[in-house]
Amino acid sequence: MKGKILLACAMTLMMATPSLALEFQQMGTFGMGGAGVARTFDGSAAYWNPGALAFDGEKTVIKLGASVGYKIDDNLANNVDRLSRLEDPTTGDLDLVADPATNLNRAGQATQLIGIMNEMQQLGNNSLHLNGDAILGMRIRHFGTGIFGTLQGAGTPDLDLTNIRLSGIGSPADLATAIGASSSGAPQFFTQQQFLTIANAFGGGATGENIAFAFDQQLSSSNVTNLSSASATNALIQIGNSISNGSIAGDIDTNQSSIITRGLAFFEVPLAYGYPIDLGRFGTLGIGASVKVMAGRVYLSRTTLFNTDSGDIFNNITSTHQDSVTWGVDLGALWKWHDLNLGIVAKNLNSPEFSTSELESSADGFKIKPQVRGGVSVSLLDWLSIAADIDLTNNETTQAGVKSRNLGGGVELTPADWFAFRVGAYKNIAASGVGPVITAGLTFGQNWLSMDLDAAVSPETGEYKGQRYPREGKVQLSLNSRF
């Protein structure tokens, strides 16, 4: 089922040509670290920088391509899979209403569940992303148009660490009776200091020590999530606090923890034009503008955290959505002087907005804020060029509270007129703790027909469905025809 879900998501990217422009999407040949503002003159120029349409006015270029990618952030997938090994507390399966042995097993599972949620909270804005784009772009002389689409979605946990009281338990004495905690001894799972801390959390004395020893024995024999003793200690302190006098904690079977999946898919159809201004010995300045129709679909769903595994995070992304149509405006400029290009583009200047009135949302709409990106490219030799881009704005993402601001660049070598090779890297400088992503690409063919193949991969790894994968990956394939 998990594989089918991911396949369905990938097919959605390819078939529906949806697009997300919250983050600046690096469409086309992103092998030079995603740089394109000052070097893209092909069929995707209307998307990258309409100012580039001011140049190569005698050319007609068509570009057809698609890409798919993912991001695994801060081991969300791994922790969701760990939780899936435990019983769902919201069904009553962890209520302490059975015999002492069963109750102790359930209390041990509740401890692991709370410990993992604590670890997820400590990781901050952790999420799992899926993204992709599709391009059918064309430029005819100084005009550009096409269909540019992308989808981006993110699953993010919304954790409830208030409703964690073991159901049916109102005091340490109640807990000791329910789990059969009637003796104490030397701890095996916990350190002596952790053991004493746990005992004190349950009121200290013989009752507190008996409870601490019972949990020590249970976690020593059954710890299916491999929870550390430190995390278990913190979880048991919280459980102790939840049954203390004056606690406002609710029962764990009313816990509201969930995975919120947010996504935006849209395609834009621009009509763009670029106009060259001759600056004499100071080169040529190209200015351009694009007016575009944008048809979008906003996705928003909430799934309980406890009956989900990492392969199911996007299971319901397409089940709850709303369609709407809006429009946007882009402006761009590109200055060419000898072998130096400097470019800047400002996208979505009118803050186009898609409706969410029919969805369970605290917002009135899904607004795309303006994005500004600058770029430079230099042809050092006939066969060697370099380029770099930087986002000048902190751009929104589908993950609440997380920004995207990429800095990237690379080098391209063209040893023959039918072959080019490029390498580079980019980094999200708005997000702490996120490493660089390495990119590379190849181009084969002549002007009348060529193929681009580009890929990006992170040297860092994350865990998904029990396996380690690069934390970020993307692959893109496109065909070009110039005549």
Short mmCIF file of C-alpha atoms in Angstrom, two decimals:
data_model
loop_
_atom_site.label_atom_id
_atom_site.label_comp_id
_atom_site.label_asym_id
_atom_site.label_seq_id
_atom_site.Cartn_x
_atom_site.Cartn_y
_atom_site.Cartn_z
CA MET A 1 0.00 0.00 0.00
CA LYS A 2 2.81 2.41 0.88
CA GLY A 3 4.46 1.95 -2.51
CA LYS A 4 1.15 2.56 -4.27
CA ILE A 5 0.67 5.78 -2.32
CA LEU A 6 4.06 7.13 -3.36
CA LEU A 7 3.47 6.03 -6.95
CA ALA A 8 0.12 7.78 -6.96
CA CYS A 9 1.74 10.96 -5.69
CA ALA A 10 4.40 10.78 -8.38
CA MET A 11 1.74 10.20 -11.06
CA THR A 12 -0.19 13.19 -9.75
CA LEU A 13 2.87 15.32 -10.33
CA MET A 14 3.30 14.08 -13.87
CA MET A 15 -0.32 13.91 -15.04
CA ALA A 16 -2.01 16.92 -13.49
CA THR A 17 0.85 19.34 -14.20
CA PRO A 18 0.21 20.94 -10.81
CA SER A 19 2.49 23.65 -9.46
CA LEU A 20 3.52 25.13 -6.18
CA ALA A 21 5.31 28.47 -6.20
CA LEU A 22 5.69 28.95 -2.49
CA GLU A 23 9.32 28.03 -2.71
CA PHE A 24 11.08 29.26 -5.85
CA GLN A 25 10.94 26.15 -8.04
CA GLN A 26 14.15 25.34 -9.88
CA MET A 27 12.60 24.12 -13.11
CA GLY A 28 14.58 22.77 -16.02
CA THR A 29 18.35 22.30 -15.96
CA PHE A 30 19.04 22.78 -12.24
CA GLY A 31 22.41 20.97 -12.34
CA MET A 32 24.35 24.20 -11.70
CA GLY A 33 23.08 24.45 -8.13
CA GLY A 34 19.65 25.57 -9.31
CA ALA A 35 21.03 28.73 -10.94
CA GLY A 36 18.89 29.98 -13.83
CA VAL A 37 17.90 33.65 -13.46
CA ALA A 38 20.82 34.93 -15.56
CA ARG A 39 21.38 31.95 -17.87
CA THR A 40 17.96 30.66 -19.00
CA PHE A 41 17.05 31.73 -22.54
CA ASP A 42 15.17 28.60 -23.64
CA GLY A 43 11.50 27.65 -23.52
CA SER A 44 11.36 28.12 -19.74
CA ALA A 45 12.53 31.77 -19.85
CA ALA A 46 8.95 32.97 -19.28
CA TYR A 47 9.09 31.24 -15.89
CA TRP A 48 12.68 31.95 -14.86
CA ASN A 49 13.07 35.56 -15.99
CA PRO A 50 10.95 37.29 -18.65
CA GLY A 51 13.79 39.79 -19.07
CA ALA A 52 15.78 37.02 -20.81
CA LEU A 53 13.22 37.08 -23.65
CA ALA A 54 14.80 40.35 -24.77
CA PHE A 55 17.73 38.34 -26.16
CA ASP A 56 18.03 35.73 -28.93
CA GLY A 57 14.95 37.28 -30.52
CA GLU A 58 15.41 35.39 -33.77
CA LYS A 59 15.00 32.02 -32.06
CA THR A 60 12.00 29.77 -31.48
CA VAL A 61 12.52 27.29 -28.64
CA ILE A 62 10.27 24.59 -27.18
CA LYS A 63 10.96 22.81 -23.88
CA LEU A 64 9.14 19.76 -22.50
CA GLY A 65 10.12 18.24 -19.17
CA ALA A 66 9.22 16.97 -15.72
CA SER A 67 10.84 16.32 -12.36
CA VAL A 68 10.06 14.62 -9.06
CA GLY A 69 11.74 15.00 -5.68
CA TYR A 70 11.44 14.57 -1.94
CA LYS A 71 12.81 15.81 1.38
CA ILE A 72 13.06 13.89 4.65
CA ASP A 73 13.46 16.30 7.55
CA ASP A 74 14.63 15.46 11.07
CA ASN A 75 13.57 11.82 11.03
CA LEU A 76 9.82 12.44 11.07
CA ALA A 77 9.33 9.27 9.04
CA ASN A 78 11.40 7.20 11.47
CA ASN A 79 9.50 8.44 14.52
CA VAL A 80 6.11 7.89 12.88
CA ASP A 81 7.17 4.33 12.08
CA ARG A 82 8.26 3.82 15.70
CA LEU A 83 4.85 4.99 16.91
CA SER A 84 3.13 2.58 14.51
CA ARG A 85 4.60 -0.34 16.52
CA LEU A 86 2.49 0.69 19.52
CA GLU A 87 -1.22 0.39 20.20
CA ASP A 88 -3.44 3.35 19.35
CA PRO A 89 -4.30 5.06 22.67
CA THR A 90 -7.36 6.81 21.21
CA THR A 91 -9.14 3.46 20.78
CA GLY A 92 -8.88 2.60 24.48
CA ASP A 93 -6.27 -0.09 23.85
CA LEU A 94 -3.94 1.50 26.41
CA ASP A 95 -6.55 2.02 29.14
CA LEU A 96 -5.49 0.39 32.42
CA VAL A 97 -8.67 -1.64 32.94
CA ALA A 98 -7.31 -5.19 32.59
CA ASP A 99 -5.22 -7.47 34.81
CA PRO A 100 -1.95 -6.07 36.30
CA ALA A 101 0.35 -7.75 33.74
CA THR A 102 -1.65 -6.40 30.80
CA ASN A 103 -1.92 -2.98 32.43
CA LEU A 104 1.86 -2.84 32.95
CA ASN A 105 2.44 -3.66 29.29
CA ARG A 106 0.00 -0.91 28.28
CA ALA A 107 1.62 1.58 30.65
CA GLY A 108 5.02 0.71 29.17
CA GLN A 109 3.67 1.37 25.67
CA ALA A 110 2.20 4.69 26.81
CA THR A 111 5.63 5.63 28.19
CA GLN A 112 7.25 4.89 24.83
CA LEU A 113 4.55 6.81 22.99
CA ILE A 114 5.00 9.93 25.13
CA GLY A 115 8.79 9.64 24.92
CA ILE A 116 8.74 9.54 21.13
CA MET A 117 6.38 12.52 20.94
CA ASN A 118 8.81 14.42 23.18
CA GLU A 119 11.65 13.59 20.79
CA MET A 120 9.57 14.77 17.83
CA GLN A 121 8.81 18.05 19.58
CA GLN A 122 12.50 18.58 20.37
CA LEU A 123 13.31 18.21 16.67
CA GLY A 124 11.22 21.31 15.96
CA ASN A 125 9.73 21.79 12.48
CA ASN A 126 10.25 18.24 11.24
CA SER A 127 8.34 17.08 8.18
CA LEU A 128 8.25 14.89 5.10
CA HIS A 129 8.00 16.63 1.72
CA LEU A 130 7.07 15.52 -1.79
CA ASN A 131 7.54 17.82 -4.77
CA GLY A 132 7.72 17.84 -8.53
CA ASP A 133 7.09 19.94 -11.60
CA ALA A 134 6.18 19.68 -15.26
CA ILE A 135 7.03 22.06 -18.11
CA LEU A 136 5.72 22.71 -21.58
CA GLY A 137 7.36 26.03 -22.41
CA MET A 138 7.82 27.99 -25.60
CA ARG A 139 9.47 31.19 -26.71
CA ILE A 140 8.84 32.76 -30.10
CA ARG A 141 11.15 35.69 -30.73
CA HIS A 142 10.64 38.01 -27.74
CA PHE A 143 7.46 36.32 -26.50
CA GLY A 144 7.16 33.43 -24.09
CA THR A 145 4.31 31.21 -22.96
CA GLY A 146 3.57 27.65 -21.91
CA ILE A 147 2.28 25.58 -19.01
CA PHE A 148 4.46 25.49 -15.90
CA GLY A 149 3.28 23.25 -13.11
CA THR A 150 4.49 21.99 -9.76
CA LEU A 151 3.16 20.21 -6.72
CA GLN A 152 4.57 20.46 -3.24
CA GLY A 153 3.19 18.90 -0.08
CA ALA A 154 4.43 18.41 3.46
CA GLY A 155 3.31 16.25 6.34
CA THR A 156 3.97 17.86 9.73
CA PRO A 157 3.15 16.59 13.23
CA ASP A 158 0.78 18.49 15.53
CA LEU A 159 1.57 17.04 18.97
CA ASP A 160 -0.71 16.93 22.01
CA LEU A 161 1.41 16.59 25.17
CA THR A 162 -1.41 17.69 27.48
CA ASN A 163 -3.77 14.72 27.23
CA ILE A 164 -1.32 12.07 28.44
CA ARG A 165 -2.78 10.86 31.75
CA LEU A 166 -3.13 7.10 31.90
CA SER A 167 -6.87 6.50 31.59
CA GLY A 168 -8.59 5.53 34.82
CA ILE A 169 -5.65 6.61 37.01
CA GLY A 170 -6.07 9.49 39.46
CA SER A 171 -3.13 9.03 41.83
CA PRO A 172 0.18 7.14 42.24
CA ALA A 173 -1.63 4.67 44.49
CA ASP A 174 -4.15 3.95 41.72
CA LEU A 175 -1.29 3.36 39.28
CA ALA A 176 0.59 1.05 41.65
CA THR A 177 -2.53 -1.06 42.10
CA ALA A 178 -3.35 -1.14 38.37
CA ILE A 179 0.12 -2.35 37.30
CA GLY A 180 0.80 -4.57 40.31
CA ALA A 181 3.74 -2.49 41.56
CA SER A 182 4.35 -4.06 44.97
CA SER A 183 8.12 -4.46 45.24
CA SER A 184 11.37 -2.72 44.39
CA GLY A 185 14.94 -3.62 43.53
CA ALA A 186 18.07 -2.56 41.67
CA PRO A 187 17.25 -0.90 38.30
CA GLN A 188 18.41 -2.50 35.06
CA PHE A 189 17.05 -0.18 32.36
CA PHE A 190 17.46 3.13 34.21
CA THR A 191 20.50 4.55 35.98
CA GLN A 192 20.23 4.90 39.74
CA GLN A 193 19.76 8.66 39.39
CA GLN A 194 17.02 8.22 36.76
CA PHE A 195 15.33 5.63 38.98
CA LEU A 196 15.21 8.01 41.94
CA THR A 197 13.94 10.86 39.76
CA ILE A 198 11.09 8.68 38.48
CA ALA A 199 10.23 7.51 42.00
CA ASN A 200 10.01 11.13 43.17
CA ALA A 201 7.75 11.98 40.21
CA PHE A 202 5.27 9.44 41.57
CA GLY A 203 5.33 10.85 45.09
CA GLY A 204 8.46 9.13 46.41
CA GLY A 205 8.49 6.64 49.24
CA ALA A 206 7.73 2.97 48.79
CA THR A 207 4.92 3.60 46.30
CA GLY A 208 7.11 5.75 44.07
CA GLU A 209 9.98 3.25 44.13
CA ASN A 210 7.66 0.33 43.43
CA ILE A 211 6.23 2.13 40.39
CA ALA A 212 9.71 3.07 39.14
CA PHE A 213 10.88 -0.54 39.51
CA ALA A 214 7.82 -1.90 37.69
CA PHE A 215 8.49 0.38 34.70
CA ASP A 216 12.19 -0.51 34.82
CA GLN A 217 11.39 -4.21 34.55
CA GLN A 218 8.79 -3.67 31.83
CA LEU A 219 11.05 -1.54 29.59
CA SER A 220 13.95 -3.94 30.13
CA SER A 221 11.87 -6.78 28.69
CA SER A 222 9.73 -4.94 26.12
CA ASN A 223 10.96 -1.78 24.39
CA VAL A 224 9.85 -2.22 20.77
CA THR A 225 10.65 1.39 19.85
CA ASN A 226 14.19 1.35 21.30
CA LEU A 227 13.38 4.35 23.47
CA SER A 228 16.39 5.59 25.41
CA SER A 229 16.38 5.56 29.20
CA ALA A 230 16.68 9.37 29.18
CA SER A 231 13.56 9.76 27.00
CA ALA A 232 11.70 7.19 29.10
CA THR A 233 12.65 9.08 32.27
CA ASN A 234 11.25 12.33 30.88
CA ALA A 235 8.05 10.57 29.78
CA LEU A 236 7.51 9.01 33.21
CA ILE A 237 8.07 12.37 34.90
CA GLN A 238 5.28 13.76 32.70
CA ILE A 239 3.01 10.82 33.56
CA GLY A 240 3.71 11.42 37.24
CA ASN A 241 2.90 15.10 36.88
CA SER A 242 -0.32 14.27 35.02
CA ILE A 243 -1.73 12.42 38.06
CA SER A 244 -0.52 14.89 40.67
CA ASN A 245 -2.85 17.24 42.52
CA GLY A 246 -3.92 20.21 40.41
CA SER A 247 -2.99 18.63 37.08
CA ILE A 248 -5.04 19.73 34.07
CA ALA A 249 -3.95 16.78 31.93
CA GLY A 250 -6.64 14.85 30.09
CA ASP A 251 -6.76 11.11 29.56
CA ILE A 252 -4.48 9.65 26.90
CA ASP A 253 -7.44 8.12 25.06
CA THR A 254 -8.51 11.70 24.21
CA ASN A 255 -5.08 12.64 22.83
CA GLN A 256 -5.37 14.84 19.72
CA SER A 257 -1.90 14.32 18.20
CA SER A 258 -2.07 14.23 14.42
CA ILE A 259 -0.22 14.59 11.13
CA ILE A 260 -1.29 17.67 9.17
CA THR A 261 -0.73 17.33 5.43
CA ARG A 262 -0.69 20.61 3.54
CA GLY A 263 -0.16 20.98 -0.17
CA LEU A 264 -0.65 23.31 -3.10
CA ALA A 265 -0.81 22.22 -6.72
CA PHE A 266 -1.25 24.66 -9.56
CA PHE A 267 -0.27 25.32 -13.12
CA GLU A 268 0.37 28.76 -14.54
CA VAL A 269 -0.06 29.84 -18.15
CA PRO A 270 1.94 33.05 -18.70
CA LEU A 271 2.06 35.48 -21.56
CA ALA A 272 5.49 37.09 -21.29
CA TYR A 273 7.46 39.61 -23.32
CA GLY A 274 11.02 40.89 -23.16
CA TYR A 275 12.31 44.15 -24.61
CA PRO A 276 16.01 44.99 -25.19
CA ILE A 277 17.44 48.41 -24.37
CA ASP A 278 20.79 49.20 -26.02
CA LEU A 279 23.14 50.82 -23.49
CA GLY A 280 25.96 51.29 -25.96
CA ARG A 281 29.36 50.37 -24.56
CA PHE A 282 27.65 49.40 -21.31
CA GLY A 283 25.94 46.45 -22.95
CA THR A 284 22.23 45.66 -23.27
CA LEU A 285 19.49 45.69 -20.67
CA GLY A 286 16.56 43.36 -21.17
CA ILE A 287 13.35 44.10 -19.29
CA GLY A 288 10.37 41.79 -19.29
CA ALA A 289 6.98 41.16 -17.79
CA SER A 290 4.60 38.26 -17.51
CA VAL A 291 0.87 38.11 -16.83
CA LYS A 292 -0.32 34.62 -16.01
CA VAL A 293 -3.49 32.69 -15.32
CA MET A 294 -3.08 30.32 -12.37
CA ALA A 295 -5.38 27.35 -11.74
CA GLY A 296 -4.72 25.76 -8.36
CA ARG A 297 -5.79 23.11 -5.91
CA VAL A 298 -5.18 23.45 -2.16
CA TYR A 299 -4.89 20.26 -0.12
CA LEU A 300 -5.40 20.10 3.62
CA SER A 301 -5.95 16.97 5.69
CA ARG A 302 -5.45 15.82 9.27
CA THR A 303 -4.78 12.19 10.24
CA THR A 304 -4.36 10.82 13.74
CA LEU A 305 -0.71 10.24 14.54
CA PHE A 306 -1.18 6.83 16.11
CA ASN A 307 -2.53 4.74 13.26
CA THR A 308 -0.19 6.14 10.61
CA ASP A 309 3.16 4.96 9.30
CA SER A 310 5.61 6.89 7.13
CA GLY A 311 4.31 5.40 3.89
CA ASP A 312 0.79 6.66 4.68
CA ILE A 313 1.60 10.30 5.42
CA PHE A 314 0.38 11.43 1.99
CA ASN A 315 -2.42 8.88 1.81
CA ASN A 316 -5.18 11.48 2.21
CA ILE A 317 -3.51 14.44 0.53
CA THR A 318 -5.83 14.31 -2.49
CA SER A 319 -9.00 13.42 -0.59
CA THR A 320 -9.64 16.89 0.86
CA HIS A 321 -9.06 19.76 -1.53
CA GLN A 322 -10.51 22.88 -3.09
CA ASP A 323 -10.00 24.24 -6.61
CA SER A 324 -9.84 27.89 -7.62
CA VAL A 325 -8.42 30.19 -10.30
CA THR A 326 -6.42 33.37 -9.85
CA TRP A 327 -3.82 35.40 -11.72
CA GLY A 328 -0.30 36.71 -11.16
CA VAL A 329 2.28 39.20 -12.39
CA ASP A 330 6.05 38.69 -12.76
CA LEU A 331 8.72 41.24 -13.69
CA GLY A 332 12.31 40.55 -14.70
CA ALA A 333 15.47 42.22 -15.94
CA LEU A 334 18.73 40.92 -17.38
CA TRP A 335 21.85 42.95 -18.16
CA LYS A 336 24.36 41.56 -20.66
CA TRP A 337 27.82 43.07 -20.94
CA HIS A 338 30.36 41.09 -22.92
CA ASP A 339 30.43 37.64 -21.26
CA LEU A 340 28.76 38.78 -18.02
CA ASN A 341 25.04 38.42 -17.30
CA LEU A 342 23.27 39.85 -14.25
CA GLY A 343 19.60 39.08 -13.71
CA ILE A 344 16.79 39.66 -11.25
CA VAL A 345 13.20 38.43 -11.22
CA ALA A 346 10.25 39.32 -9.00
CA LYS A 347 7.43 36.77 -9.12
CA ASN A 348 3.83 36.92 -7.94
CA LEU A 349 3.98 40.64 -7.21
CA ASN A 350 0.22 40.85 -6.67
CA SER A 351 0.23 38.04 -4.03
CA PRO A 352 -2.18 35.71 -5.87
CA GLU A 353 -4.45 33.74 -3.56
CA PHE A 354 -6.21 30.39 -3.80
CA SER A 355 -9.41 29.78 -1.86
CA THR A 356 -9.64 27.51 1.19
CA SER A 357 -13.18 28.47 2.26
CA GLU A 358 -14.42 24.88 1.99
CA LEU A 359 -11.52 23.35 3.93
CA GLU A 360 -10.87 22.96 7.66
CA SER A 361 -8.44 25.85 7.93
CA SER A 362 -7.78 28.84 10.15
CA ALA A 363 -6.83 30.88 7.09
CA ASP A 364 -9.15 32.58 4.62
CA GLY A 365 -6.98 31.54 1.68
CA PHE A 366 -3.67 30.16 0.51
CA LYS A 367 -1.70 33.25 -0.50
CA ILE A 368 1.52 33.18 -2.51
CA LYS A 369 3.71 36.03 -1.36
CA PRO A 370 6.08 37.84 -3.75
CA GLN A 371 9.42 36.16 -4.43
CA VAL A 372 12.58 37.90 -5.58
CA ARG A 373 15.68 36.11 -6.87
CA GLY A 374 18.92 37.42 -8.31
CA GLY A 375 21.48 35.66 -10.47
CA VAL A 376 24.79 36.00 -12.28
CA SER A 377 26.46 34.00 -15.03
CA VAL A 378 29.83 34.40 -16.72
CA SER A 379 31.24 32.71 -19.82
CA LEU A 380 34.90 32.35 -18.86
CA LEU A 381 35.81 30.46 -22.04
CA ASP A 382 33.95 29.18 -25.08
CA TRP A 383 33.56 25.85 -23.28
CA LEU A 384 33.37 26.97 -19.65
CA SER A 385 30.76 29.02 -17.77
CA ILE A 386 29.79 29.61 -14.15
CA ALA A 387 26.52 30.78 -12.61
CA ALA A 388 24.96 31.47 -9.22
CA ASP A 389 21.53 32.44 -7.86
CA ILE A 390 20.28 33.66 -4.49
CA ASP A 391 16.77 34.18 -3.20
CA LEU A 392 16.49 37.76 -1.98
CA THR A 393 13.30 36.96 -0.05
CA ASN A 394 12.53 34.38 2.60
CA ASN A 395 9.88 32.32 0.82
CA GLU A 396 7.00 30.45 2.39
CA THR A 397 6.69 26.67 2.25
CA THR A 398 3.82 24.23 2.80
CA GLN A 399 5.32 23.53 6.23
CA ALA A 400 4.01 26.07 8.74
CA GLY A 401 6.76 28.27 10.17
CA VAL A 402 9.49 27.06 7.81
CA LYS A 403 11.09 29.41 5.27
CA SER A 404 13.07 28.72 2.12
CA ARG A 405 15.91 30.89 0.86
CA ASN A 406 18.30 29.11 -1.47
CA LEU A 407 21.83 30.07 -2.40
CA GLY A 408 23.34 27.98 -5.17
CA GLY A 409 25.71 27.90 -8.07
CA GLY A 410 27.88 25.76 -10.28
CA VAL A 411 29.96 25.32 -13.38
CA GLU A 412 29.14 24.00 -16.87
CA LEU A 413 31.61 22.52 -19.34
CA THR A 414 30.81 22.14 -23.05
CA PRO A 415 33.64 20.07 -24.59
CA ALA A 416 31.65 19.48 -27.79
CA ASP A 417 28.72 21.20 -29.47
CA TRP A 418 26.57 18.12 -28.77
CA PHE A 419 27.50 17.55 -25.12
CA ALA A 420 27.57 19.59 -21.89
CA PHE A 421 28.26 18.61 -18.28
CA ARG A 422 27.42 20.68 -15.20
CA VAL A 423 27.91 20.37 -11.44
CA GLY A 424 27.01 22.56 -8.50
CA ALA A 425 25.36 22.80 -5.10
CA TYR A 426 22.69 24.79 -3.29
CA LYS A 427 21.71 25.35 0.33
CA ASN A 428 18.66 26.67 2.14
CA ILE A 429 20.27 29.46 4.14
CA ALA A 430 16.99 30.28 5.91
CA ALA A 431 16.86 26.91 7.70
CA SER A 432 19.35 25.97 10.39
CA GLY A 433 20.75 22.47 10.55
CA VAL A 434 20.18 21.82 6.84
CA GLY A 435 23.25 20.89 4.81
CA PRO A 436 24.05 21.56 1.15
CA VAL A 437 22.55 19.62 -1.75
CA ILE A 438 24.85 18.47 -4.58
CA THR A 439 23.62 18.83 -8.18
CA ALA A 440 24.79 17.57 -11.56
CA GLY A 441 23.47 17.44 -15.09
CA LEU A 442 24.12 16.37 -18.68
CA THR A 443 22.96 17.69 -22.06
CA PHE A 444 23.09 15.61 -25.25
CA GLY A 445 22.10 16.59 -28.77
CA GLN A 446 22.05 19.37 -31.32
CA ASN A 447 20.03 22.57 -31.47
CA TRP A 448 17.10 20.96 -33.29
CA LEU A 449 16.71 18.32 -30.55
CA SER A 450 18.55 17.93 -27.25
CA MET A 451 17.95 16.18 -23.93
CA ASP A 452 18.73 17.43 -20.42
CA LEU A 453 19.10 15.10 -17.44
CA ASP A 454 19.68 16.70 -14.03
CA ALA A 455 19.75 15.35 -10.49
CA ALA A 456 20.19 16.63 -6.94
CA VAL A 457 21.10 14.65 -3.83
CA SER A 458 21.92 15.49 -0.23
CA PRO A 459 25.04 13.97 1.39
CA GLU A 460 23.05 13.75 4.64
CA THR A 461 20.64 10.88 5.24
CA GLY A 462 17.27 10.38 6.90
CA GLU A 463 15.29 7.27 7.79
CA TYR A 464 12.15 6.25 5.92
CA LYS A 465 10.34 2.92 6.40
CA GLY A 466 13.32 1.57 8.31
CA GLN A 467 15.89 2.38 5.61
CA ARG A 468 18.40 5.20 5.27
CA TYR A 469 18.05 7.49 2.25
CA PRO A 470 19.60 10.81 1.20
CA ARG A 471 17.73 13.53 3.08
CA GLU A 472 16.85 15.28 -0.18
CA GLY A 473 16.70 14.08 -3.77
CA LYS A 474 15.38 15.20 -7.12
CA VAL A 475 15.65 14.11 -10.76
CA GLN A 476 14.61 15.98 -13.91
CA LEU A 477 14.38 15.09 -17.59
CA SER A 478 13.59 17.49 -20.43
CA LEU A 479 13.66 17.72 -24.22
CA ASN A 480 14.49 20.91 -26.13
CA SER A 481 14.09 21.97 -29.73
CA ARG A 482 15.57 25.19 -31.10
CA PHE A 483 14.96 26.44 -34.62
#
